[in-house]
């Protein structure tokens, strides 16, 4: 196997890791206002003396604590994917990041705002303070979930690139029907993934609410994904991409089935695998291109004309072979340590208003 092909696969693996892990992070963040609403407060049945923070806040803390130990580690995958692209395929990196500068900047700002929400919402015992940071988390989860889908779908669909490997379109060029469908699809899939993760990691009412909501959103996600992949497959699919498309549909529907049967672990595993197949399908449609040109196919960026020198790829390969297993072992250990379910019973009903929130999301 040529090193250019090897690094194309590695970058695909990195994007897969990011989507399957950060995907449920985004899902939990987007669902915070929905699953974070308890029935007691919704009906006005609360006691401000014995229930200082309220059921809603306890549910939100449960949701945030499910991803608290892992969200920052999940973001490492996209940083590594960007760095690997820069080193292995500098022309791909240059064309993509210069052409999609504004969308990528919006994603970066959204992620910063979201991360600030995780870190600062516990700093003050104030409902208004927490509502503000909750809004930041929701915004910072929705926007990247949509824009990543828009960006990757545009890459597969093709962008106007000239003979000098320069992007010649603008922001509106990227907001075409198929890319917007891609953004809606990733948003719905991540929300489904997030529902299944909450159901897997919690118990009690929130667990059942997450399962019920996951089925509803999952059906919409399945329809959107099928339409999107049929659209892209008809445009430029291969035999292998059609195989992964069918496998993706079957596994995703199996996840919905397991969810309705109350088997949260299998349901989450199915969405995990389905998202991985989604990214694989995209990369199979791309190869051997890395950025197809809609202006002239001869001007497309490929794994050959966008790659670094052979010497650079050799050094990168040795570094990857040494350090990638270490990172995988460490992150797997993190998930194993924090594998147990949590419930609202783990969140105290009352706090001392003079002290900061004792529950900190890491």
mmCIF file with all atom_site columns, C-alpha atoms in Angstrom, residues 150-328:
data_model
loop_
_atom_site.group_PDB
_atom_site.id
_atom_site.type_symbol
_atom_site.label_atom_id
_atom_site.label_alt_id
_atom_site.label_comp_id
_atom_site.label_asym_id
_atom_site.label_entity_id
_atom_site.label_seq_id
_atom_site.pdbx_PDB_ins_code
_atom_site.Cartn_x
_atom_site.Cartn_y
_atom_site.Cartn_z
_atom_site.occupancy
_atom_site.B_iso_or_equiv
_atom_site.pdbx_formal_charge
_atom_site.auth_seq_id
_atom_site.auth_comp_id
_atom_site.auth_asym_id
_atom_site.auth_atom_id
_atom_site.pdbx_PDB_model_num
ATOM 1   C CA . UNK A 1 150 ? -22.315 20.769 5.554   1.00 0.00 ? 150 UNK A CA 1
ATOM 2   C CA . UNK A 1 151 ? -18.524 20.900 5.179   1.00 0.00 ? 151 UNK A CA 1
ATOM 3   C CA . UNK A 1 152 ? -17.892 17.179 4.657   1.00 0.00 ? 152 UNK A CA 1
ATOM 4   C CA . UNK A 1 153 ? -20.848 16.810 2.306   1.00 0.00 ? 153 UNK A CA 1
ATOM 5   C CA . UNK A 1 154 ? -19.507 19.668 0.194   1.00 0.00 ? 154 UNK A CA 1
ATOM 6   C CA . UNK A 1 155 ? -16.133 17.946 -0.046  1.00 0.00 ? 155 UNK A CA 1
ATOM 7   C CA . UNK A 1 156 ? -17.746 14.757 -1.344  1.00 0.00 ? 156 UNK A CA 1
ATOM 8   C CA . UNK A 1 157 ? -20.220 16.602 -3.588  1.00 0.00 ? 157 UNK A CA 1
ATOM 9   C CA . UNK A 1 158 ? -17.455 18.726 -5.118  1.00 0.00 ? 158 UNK A CA 1
ATOM 10  C CA . UNK A 1 159 ? -16.431 22.367 -4.875  1.00 0.00 ? 159 UNK A CA 1
ATOM 11  C CA . UNK A 1 160 ? -15.314 24.925 -7.488  1.00 0.00 ? 160 UNK A CA 1
ATOM 12  C CA . UNK A 1 161 ? -11.514 24.555 -7.569  1.00 0.00 ? 161 UNK A CA 1
ATOM 13  C CA . UNK A 1 162 ? -9.297  25.965 -10.318 1.00 0.00 ? 162 UNK A CA 1
ATOM 14  C CA . UNK A 1 163 ? -6.111  24.613 -11.847 1.00 0.00 ? 163 UNK A CA 1
ATOM 15  C CA . UNK A 1 164 ? -4.042  26.271 -9.107  1.00 0.00 ? 164 UNK A CA 1
ATOM 16  C CA . UNK A 1 165 ? -5.825  24.235 -6.421  1.00 0.00 ? 165 UNK A CA 1
ATOM 17  C CA . UNK A 1 166 ? -7.644  27.334 -5.175  1.00 0.00 ? 166 UNK A CA 1
ATOM 18  C CA . UNK A 1 167 ? -11.264 27.453 -4.081  1.00 0.00 ? 167 UNK A CA 1
ATOM 19  C CA . UNK A 1 168 ? -13.137 29.931 -6.297  1.00 0.00 ? 168 UNK A CA 1
ATOM 20  C CA . UNK A 1 169 ? -16.564 29.942 -4.625  1.00 0.00 ? 169 UNK A CA 1
ATOM 21  C CA . UNK A 1 170 ? -17.929 31.751 -1.572  1.00 0.00 ? 170 UNK A CA 1
ATOM 22  C CA . UNK A 1 171 ? -19.948 30.942 1.534   1.00 0.00 ? 171 UNK A CA 1
ATOM 23  C CA . UNK A 1 172 ? -23.234 30.736 -0.383  1.00 0.00 ? 172 UNK A CA 1
ATOM 24  C CA . UNK A 1 173 ? -21.640 28.201 -2.731  1.00 0.00 ? 173 UNK A CA 1
ATOM 25  C CA . UNK A 1 174 ? -21.360 25.822 0.205   1.00 0.00 ? 174 UNK A CA 1
ATOM 26  C CA . UNK A 1 175 ? -24.989 26.329 1.234   1.00 0.00 ? 175 UNK A CA 1
ATOM 27  C CA . UNK A 1 176 ? -26.423 24.196 -1.537  1.00 0.00 ? 176 UNK A CA 1
ATOM 28  C CA . UNK A 1 177 ? -29.326 21.742 -1.083  1.00 0.00 ? 177 UNK A CA 1
ATOM 29  C CA . UNK A 1 178 ? -27.265 18.566 -0.736  1.00 0.00 ? 178 UNK A CA 1
ATOM 30  C CA . UNK A 1 179 ? -24.847 20.081 1.788   1.00 0.00 ? 179 UNK A CA 1
ATOM 31  C CA . UNK A 1 180 ? -27.698 21.514 3.871   1.00 0.00 ? 180 UNK A CA 1
ATOM 32  C CA . UNK A 1 181 ? -29.266 18.054 3.873   1.00 0.00 ? 181 UNK A CA 1
ATOM 33  C CA . UNK A 1 182 ? -25.903 16.752 5.044   1.00 0.00 ? 182 UNK A CA 1
ATOM 34  C CA . UNK A 1 183 ? -25.946 19.229 7.938   1.00 0.00 ? 183 UNK A CA 1
ATOM 35  C CA . UNK A 1 184 ? -29.480 18.259 8.955   1.00 0.00 ? 184 UNK A CA 1
ATOM 36  C CA . UNK A 1 185 ? -28.549 14.582 8.751   1.00 0.00 ? 185 UNK A CA 1
ATOM 37  C CA . UNK A 1 186 ? -25.499 14.843 11.008  1.00 0.00 ? 186 UNK A CA 1
ATOM 38  C CA . UNK A 1 187 ? -27.510 16.922 13.477  1.00 0.00 ? 187 UNK A CA 1
ATOM 39  C CA . UNK A 1 188 ? -30.300 14.322 13.684  1.00 0.00 ? 188 UNK A CA 1
ATOM 40  C CA . UNK A 1 189 ? -27.891 11.377 13.819  1.00 0.00 ? 189 UNK A CA 1
ATOM 41  C CA . UNK A 1 190 ? -25.882 13.010 16.622  1.00 0.00 ? 190 UNK A CA 1
ATOM 42  C CA . UNK A 1 191 ? -29.079 13.730 18.560  1.00 0.00 ? 191 UNK A CA 1
ATOM 43  C CA . UNK A 1 192 ? -30.086 10.077 18.241  1.00 0.00 ? 192 UNK A CA 1
ATOM 44  C CA . UNK A 1 193 ? -26.592 9.010  19.291  1.00 0.00 ? 193 UNK A CA 1
ATOM 45  C CA . UNK A 1 194 ? -26.819 11.361 22.267  1.00 0.00 ? 194 UNK A CA 1
ATOM 46  C CA . UNK A 1 195 ? -30.218 9.969  23.317  1.00 0.00 ? 195 UNK A CA 1
ATOM 47  C CA . UNK A 1 196 ? -28.877 6.435  23.306  1.00 0.00 ? 196 UNK A CA 1
ATOM 48  C CA . UNK A 1 197 ? -25.800 7.512  25.270  1.00 0.00 ? 197 UNK A CA 1
ATOM 49  C CA . UNK A 1 198 ? -27.912 9.225  27.937  1.00 0.00 ? 198 UNK A CA 1
ATOM 50  C CA . UNK A 1 199 ? -30.123 6.142  28.149  1.00 0.00 ? 199 UNK A CA 1
ATOM 51  C CA . UNK A 1 200 ? -27.022 3.954  28.513  1.00 0.00 ? 200 UNK A CA 1
ATOM 52  C CA . UNK A 1 201 ? -25.396 6.110  31.193  1.00 0.00 ? 201 UNK A CA 1
ATOM 53  C CA . UNK A 1 202 ? -28.394 7.030  33.374  1.00 0.00 ? 202 UNK A CA 1
ATOM 54  C CA . UNK A 1 203 ? -31.263 5.424  35.206  1.00 0.00 ? 203 UNK A CA 1
ATOM 55  C CA . UNK A 1 204 ? -34.724 6.457  36.289  1.00 0.00 ? 204 UNK A CA 1
ATOM 56  C CA . UNK A 1 205 ? -37.088 8.799  34.439  1.00 0.00 ? 205 UNK A CA 1
ATOM 57  C CA . UNK A 1 206 ? -34.391 10.452 32.329  1.00 0.00 ? 206 UNK A CA 1
ATOM 58  C CA . UNK A 1 207 ? -33.313 7.063  30.995  1.00 0.00 ? 207 UNK A CA 1
ATOM 59  C CA . UNK A 1 208 ? -36.825 6.252  29.764  1.00 0.00 ? 208 UNK A CA 1
ATOM 60  C CA . UNK A 1 209 ? -37.331 9.757  28.362  1.00 0.00 ? 209 UNK A CA 1
ATOM 61  C CA . UNK A 1 210 ? -34.067 9.454  26.408  1.00 0.00 ? 210 UNK A CA 1
ATOM 62  C CA . UNK A 1 211 ? -35.121 6.106  24.937  1.00 0.00 ? 211 UNK A CA 1
ATOM 63  C CA . UNK A 1 212 ? -38.519 7.438  23.845  1.00 0.00 ? 212 UNK A CA 1
ATOM 64  C CA . UNK A 1 213 ? -37.029 10.569 22.299  1.00 0.00 ? 213 UNK A CA 1
ATOM 65  C CA . UNK A 1 214 ? -34.247 8.576  20.638  1.00 0.00 ? 214 UNK A CA 1
ATOM 66  C CA . UNK A 1 215 ? -36.764 6.476  18.724  1.00 0.00 ? 215 UNK A CA 1
ATOM 67  C CA . UNK A 1 216 ? -38.596 9.545  17.400  1.00 0.00 ? 216 UNK A CA 1
ATOM 68  C CA . UNK A 1 217 ? -35.475 11.440 16.351  1.00 0.00 ? 217 UNK A CA 1
ATOM 69  C CA . UNK A 1 218 ? -33.869 8.259  15.034  1.00 0.00 ? 218 UNK A CA 1
ATOM 70  C CA . UNK A 1 219 ? -36.680 7.659  12.552  1.00 0.00 ? 219 UNK A CA 1
ATOM 71  C CA . UNK A 1 220 ? -36.225 11.184 11.167  1.00 0.00 ? 220 UNK A CA 1
ATOM 72  C CA . UNK A 1 221 ? -32.448 10.675 11.060  1.00 0.00 ? 221 UNK A CA 1
ATOM 73  C CA . UNK A 1 222 ? -32.852 7.398  9.153   1.00 0.00 ? 222 UNK A CA 1
ATOM 74  C CA . UNK A 1 223 ? -34.993 9.058  6.474   1.00 0.00 ? 223 UNK A CA 1
ATOM 75  C CA . UNK A 1 224 ? -32.577 11.989 6.097   1.00 0.00 ? 224 UNK A CA 1
ATOM 76  C CA . UNK A 1 225 ? -29.528 9.706  5.922   1.00 0.00 ? 225 UNK A CA 1
ATOM 77  C CA . UNK A 1 226 ? -31.069 7.452  3.280   1.00 0.00 ? 226 UNK A CA 1
ATOM 78  C CA . UNK A 1 227 ? -32.012 10.404 1.064   1.00 0.00 ? 227 UNK A CA 1
ATOM 79  C CA . UNK A 1 228 ? -28.562 11.982 1.490   1.00 0.00 ? 228 UNK A CA 1
ATOM 80  C CA . UNK A 1 229 ? -26.560 8.839  0.731   1.00 0.00 ? 229 UNK A CA 1
ATOM 81  C CA . UNK A 1 230 ? -28.770 7.940  -2.228  1.00 0.00 ? 230 UNK A CA 1
ATOM 82  C CA . UNK A 1 231 ? -28.240 11.449 -3.601  1.00 0.00 ? 231 UNK A CA 1
ATOM 83  C CA . UNK A 1 232 ? -24.455 11.308 -3.214  1.00 0.00 ? 232 UNK A CA 1
ATOM 84  C CA . UNK A 1 233 ? -24.269 7.665  -4.299  1.00 0.00 ? 233 UNK A CA 1
ATOM 85  C CA . UNK A 1 234 ? -26.068 8.355  -7.555  1.00 0.00 ? 234 UNK A CA 1
ATOM 86  C CA . UNK A 1 235 ? -23.683 11.256 -8.202  1.00 0.00 ? 235 UNK A CA 1
ATOM 87  C CA . UNK A 1 236 ? -20.438 9.429  -7.560  1.00 0.00 ? 236 UNK A CA 1
ATOM 88  C CA . UNK A 1 237 ? -20.835 6.233  -5.593  1.00 0.00 ? 237 UNK A CA 1
ATOM 89  C CA . UNK A 1 238 ? -18.793 3.065  -6.014  1.00 0.00 ? 238 UNK A CA 1
ATOM 90  C CA . UNK A 1 239 ? -19.634 -0.576 -5.398  1.00 0.00 ? 239 UNK A CA 1
ATOM 91  C CA . UNK A 1 240 ? -18.014 -0.415 -1.965  1.00 0.00 ? 240 UNK A CA 1
ATOM 92  C CA . UNK A 1 241 ? -19.793 2.806  -0.982  1.00 0.00 ? 241 UNK A CA 1
ATOM 93  C CA . UNK A 1 242 ? -23.138 1.245  -1.903  1.00 0.00 ? 242 UNK A CA 1
ATOM 94  C CA . UNK A 1 243 ? -22.305 -1.785 0.263   1.00 0.00 ? 243 UNK A CA 1
ATOM 95  C CA . UNK A 1 244 ? -21.470 0.414  3.253   1.00 0.00 ? 244 UNK A CA 1
ATOM 96  C CA . UNK A 1 245 ? -24.617 2.484  2.630   1.00 0.00 ? 245 UNK A CA 1
ATOM 97  C CA . UNK A 1 246 ? -26.819 -0.598 2.855   1.00 0.00 ? 246 UNK A CA 1
ATOM 98  C CA . UNK A 1 247 ? -24.934 -1.850 5.919   1.00 0.00 ? 247 UNK A CA 1
ATOM 99  C CA . UNK A 1 248 ? -25.297 1.555  7.545   1.00 0.00 ? 248 UNK A CA 1
ATOM 100 C CA . UNK A 1 249 ? -29.067 1.595  7.014   1.00 0.00 ? 249 UNK A CA 1
ATOM 101 C CA . UNK A 1 250 ? -29.514 -1.915 8.396   1.00 0.00 ? 250 UNK A CA 1
ATOM 102 C CA . UNK A 1 251 ? -27.380 -1.273 11.487  1.00 0.00 ? 251 UNK A CA 1
ATOM 103 C CA . UNK A 1 252 ? -28.996 2.082  12.237  1.00 0.00 ? 252 UNK A CA 1
ATOM 104 C CA . UNK A 1 253 ? -32.473 0.552  12.055  1.00 0.00 ? 253 UNK A CA 1
ATOM 105 C CA . UNK A 1 254 ? -31.253 -2.275 14.283  1.00 0.00 ? 254 UNK A CA 1
ATOM 106 C CA . UNK A 1 255 ? -30.211 0.387  16.797  1.00 0.00 ? 255 UNK A CA 1
ATOM 107 C CA . UNK A 1 256 ? -33.743 1.777  16.820  1.00 0.00 ? 256 UNK A CA 1
ATOM 108 C CA . UNK A 1 257 ? -35.104 -1.740 17.342  1.00 0.00 ? 257 UNK A CA 1
ATOM 109 C CA . UNK A 1 258 ? -32.785 -2.445 20.275  1.00 0.00 ? 258 UNK A CA 1
ATOM 110 C CA . UNK A 1 259 ? -33.629 0.936  21.775  1.00 0.00 ? 259 UNK A CA 1
ATOM 111 C CA . UNK A 1 260 ? -37.350 0.151  21.709  1.00 0.00 ? 260 UNK A CA 1
ATOM 112 C CA . UNK A 1 261 ? -36.584 -3.174 23.394  1.00 0.00 ? 261 UNK A CA 1
ATOM 113 C CA . UNK A 1 262 ? -34.709 -1.395 26.196  1.00 0.00 ? 262 UNK A CA 1
ATOM 114 C CA . UNK A 1 263 ? -31.267 -2.700 25.201  1.00 0.00 ? 263 UNK A CA 1
ATOM 115 C CA . UNK A 1 264 ? -29.396 0.604  25.450  1.00 0.00 ? 264 UNK A CA 1
ATOM 116 C CA . UNK A 1 265 ? -25.928 -0.895 25.088  1.00 0.00 ? 265 UNK A CA 1
ATOM 117 C CA . UNK A 1 266 ? -26.721 -2.551 21.769  1.00 0.00 ? 266 UNK A CA 1
ATOM 118 C CA . UNK A 1 267 ? -28.607 0.530  20.575  1.00 0.00 ? 267 UNK A CA 1
ATOM 119 C CA . UNK A 1 268 ? -25.618 2.780  21.304  1.00 0.00 ? 268 UNK A CA 1
ATOM 120 C CA . UNK A 1 269 ? -23.238 0.281  19.689  1.00 0.00 ? 269 UNK A CA 1
ATOM 121 C CA . UNK A 1 270 ? -25.385 0.310  16.543  1.00 0.00 ? 270 UNK A CA 1
ATOM 122 C CA . UNK A 1 271 ? -25.358 4.111  16.205  1.00 0.00 ? 271 UNK A CA 1
ATOM 123 C CA . UNK A 1 272 ? -21.630 4.025  16.959  1.00 0.00 ? 272 UNK A CA 1
ATOM 124 C CA . UNK A 1 273 ? -21.033 1.613  14.077  1.00 0.00 ? 273 UNK A CA 1
ATOM 125 C CA . UNK A 1 274 ? -23.531 3.378  11.803  1.00 0.00 ? 274 UNK A CA 1
ATOM 126 C CA . UNK A 1 275 ? -21.740 6.716  12.194  1.00 0.00 ? 275 UNK A CA 1
ATOM 127 C CA . UNK A 1 276 ? -18.423 4.992  11.491  1.00 0.00 ? 276 UNK A CA 1
ATOM 128 C CA . UNK A 1 277 ? -19.935 3.520  8.308   1.00 0.00 ? 277 UNK A CA 1
ATOM 129 C CA . UNK A 1 278 ? -21.275 6.957  7.402   1.00 0.00 ? 278 UNK A CA 1
ATOM 130 C CA . UNK A 1 279 ? -17.767 8.438  7.458   1.00 0.00 ? 279 UNK A CA 1
ATOM 131 C CA . UNK A 1 280 ? -16.380 5.374  5.670   1.00 0.00 ? 280 UNK A CA 1
ATOM 132 C CA . UNK A 1 281 ? -18.981 5.783  2.928   1.00 0.00 ? 281 UNK A CA 1
ATOM 133 C CA . UNK A 1 282 ? -17.963 9.407  2.442   1.00 0.00 ? 282 UNK A CA 1
ATOM 134 C CA . UNK A 1 283 ? -14.283 8.500  2.153   1.00 0.00 ? 283 UNK A CA 1
ATOM 135 C CA . UNK A 1 284 ? -15.026 5.640  -0.238  1.00 0.00 ? 284 UNK A CA 1
ATOM 136 C CA . UNK A 1 285 ? -16.926 8.089  -2.448  1.00 0.00 ? 285 UNK A CA 1
ATOM 137 C CA . UNK A 1 286 ? -13.951 10.456 -2.340  1.00 0.00 ? 286 UNK A CA 1
ATOM 138 C CA . UNK A 1 287 ? -11.034 8.122  -3.049  1.00 0.00 ? 287 UNK A CA 1
ATOM 139 C CA . UNK A 1 288 ? -8.687  8.662  -4.855  1.00 0.00 ? 288 UNK A CA 1
ATOM 140 C CA . UNK A 1 289 ? -9.713  12.333 -4.725  1.00 0.00 ? 289 UNK A CA 1
ATOM 141 C CA . UNK A 1 290 ? -9.483  14.325 -1.520  1.00 0.00 ? 290 UNK A CA 1
ATOM 142 C CA . UNK A 1 291 ? -11.309 17.384 -2.892  1.00 0.00 ? 291 UNK A CA 1
ATOM 143 C CA . UNK A 1 292 ? -13.133 16.884 -6.201  1.00 0.00 ? 292 UNK A CA 1
ATOM 144 C CA . UNK A 1 293 ? -13.387 19.939 -8.429  1.00 0.00 ? 293 UNK A CA 1
ATOM 145 C CA . UNK A 1 294 ? -16.863 20.725 -9.718  1.00 0.00 ? 294 UNK A CA 1
ATOM 146 C CA . UNK A 1 295 ? -15.292 23.157 -12.215 1.00 0.00 ? 295 UNK A CA 1
ATOM 147 C CA . UNK A 1 296 ? -13.161 20.571 -13.983 1.00 0.00 ? 296 UNK A CA 1
ATOM 148 C CA . UNK A 1 297 ? -12.522 17.012 -12.729 1.00 0.00 ? 297 UNK A CA 1
ATOM 149 C CA . UNK A 1 298 ? -8.950  17.278 -14.013 1.00 0.00 ? 298 UNK A CA 1
ATOM 150 C CA . UNK A 1 299 ? -8.319  19.994 -11.405 1.00 0.00 ? 299 UNK A CA 1
ATOM 151 C CA . UNK A 1 300 ? -9.388  17.831 -8.473  1.00 0.00 ? 300 UNK A CA 1
ATOM 152 C CA . UNK A 1 301 ? -7.035  17.373 -5.548  1.00 0.00 ? 301 UNK A CA 1
ATOM 153 C CA . UNK A 1 302 ? -6.022  13.727 -5.211  1.00 0.00 ? 302 UNK A CA 1
ATOM 154 C CA . UNK A 1 303 ? -4.033  11.645 -2.766  1.00 0.00 ? 303 UNK A CA 1
ATOM 155 C CA . UNK A 1 304 ? -1.111  12.080 -5.164  1.00 0.00 ? 304 UNK A CA 1
ATOM 156 C CA . UNK A 1 305 ? -1.012  15.756 -6.087  1.00 0.00 ? 305 UNK A CA 1
ATOM 157 C CA . UNK A 1 306 ? -2.026  16.958 -2.608  1.00 0.00 ? 306 UNK A CA 1
ATOM 158 C CA . UNK A 1 307 ? 0.462   14.842 -0.639  1.00 0.00 ? 307 UNK A CA 1
ATOM 159 C CA . UNK A 1 308 ? 3.696   15.674 1.167   1.00 0.00 ? 308 UNK A CA 1
ATOM 160 C CA . UNK A 1 309 ? 7.038   14.177 0.243   1.00 0.00 ? 309 UNK A CA 1
ATOM 161 C CA . UNK A 1 310 ? 7.706   10.477 0.740   1.00 0.00 ? 310 UNK A CA 1
ATOM 162 C CA . UNK A 1 311 ? 10.255  11.231 3.485   1.00 0.00 ? 311 UNK A CA 1
ATOM 163 C CA . UNK A 1 312 ? 7.684   13.249 5.453   1.00 0.00 ? 312 UNK A CA 1
ATOM 164 C CA . UNK A 1 313 ? 5.110   10.472 5.196   1.00 0.00 ? 313 UNK A CA 1
ATOM 165 C CA . UNK A 1 314 ? 7.635   7.871  6.383   1.00 0.00 ? 314 UNK A CA 1
ATOM 166 C CA . UNK A 1 315 ? 8.433   9.895  9.521   1.00 0.00 ? 315 UNK A CA 1
ATOM 167 C CA . UNK A 1 316 ? 4.736   10.488 10.196  1.00 0.00 ? 316 UNK A CA 1
ATOM 168 C CA . UNK A 1 317 ? 3.999   6.787  9.827   1.00 0.00 ? 317 UNK A CA 1
ATOM 169 C CA . UNK A 1 318 ? 6.533   5.798  12.490  1.00 0.00 ? 318 UNK A CA 1
ATOM 170 C CA . UNK A 1 319 ? 5.211   8.448  14.877  1.00 0.00 ? 319 UNK A CA 1
ATOM 171 C CA . UNK A 1 320 ? 1.635   7.265  14.316  1.00 0.00 ? 320 UNK A CA 1
ATOM 172 C CA . UNK A 1 321 ? 2.516   3.599  14.844  1.00 0.00 ? 321 UNK A CA 1
ATOM 173 C CA . UNK A 1 322 ? 4.160   4.407  18.181  1.00 0.00 ? 322 UNK A CA 1
ATOM 174 C CA . UNK A 1 323 ? 1.776   6.932  19.732  1.00 0.00 ? 323 UNK A CA 1
ATOM 175 C CA . UNK A 1 324 ? -1.661  5.991  18.366  1.00 0.00 ? 324 UNK A CA 1
ATOM 176 C CA . UNK A 1 325 ? -1.950  2.789  20.462  1.00 0.00 ? 325 UNK A CA 1
ATOM 177 C CA . UNK A 1 326 ? -0.980  4.774  23.584  1.00 0.00 ? 326 UNK A CA 1
ATOM 178 C CA . UNK A 1 327 ? -3.739  7.316  22.985  1.00 0.00 ? 327 UNK A CA 1
ATOM 179 C CA . UNK A 1 328 ? -6.306  4.593  22.291  1.00 0.00 ? 328 UNK A CA 1
#
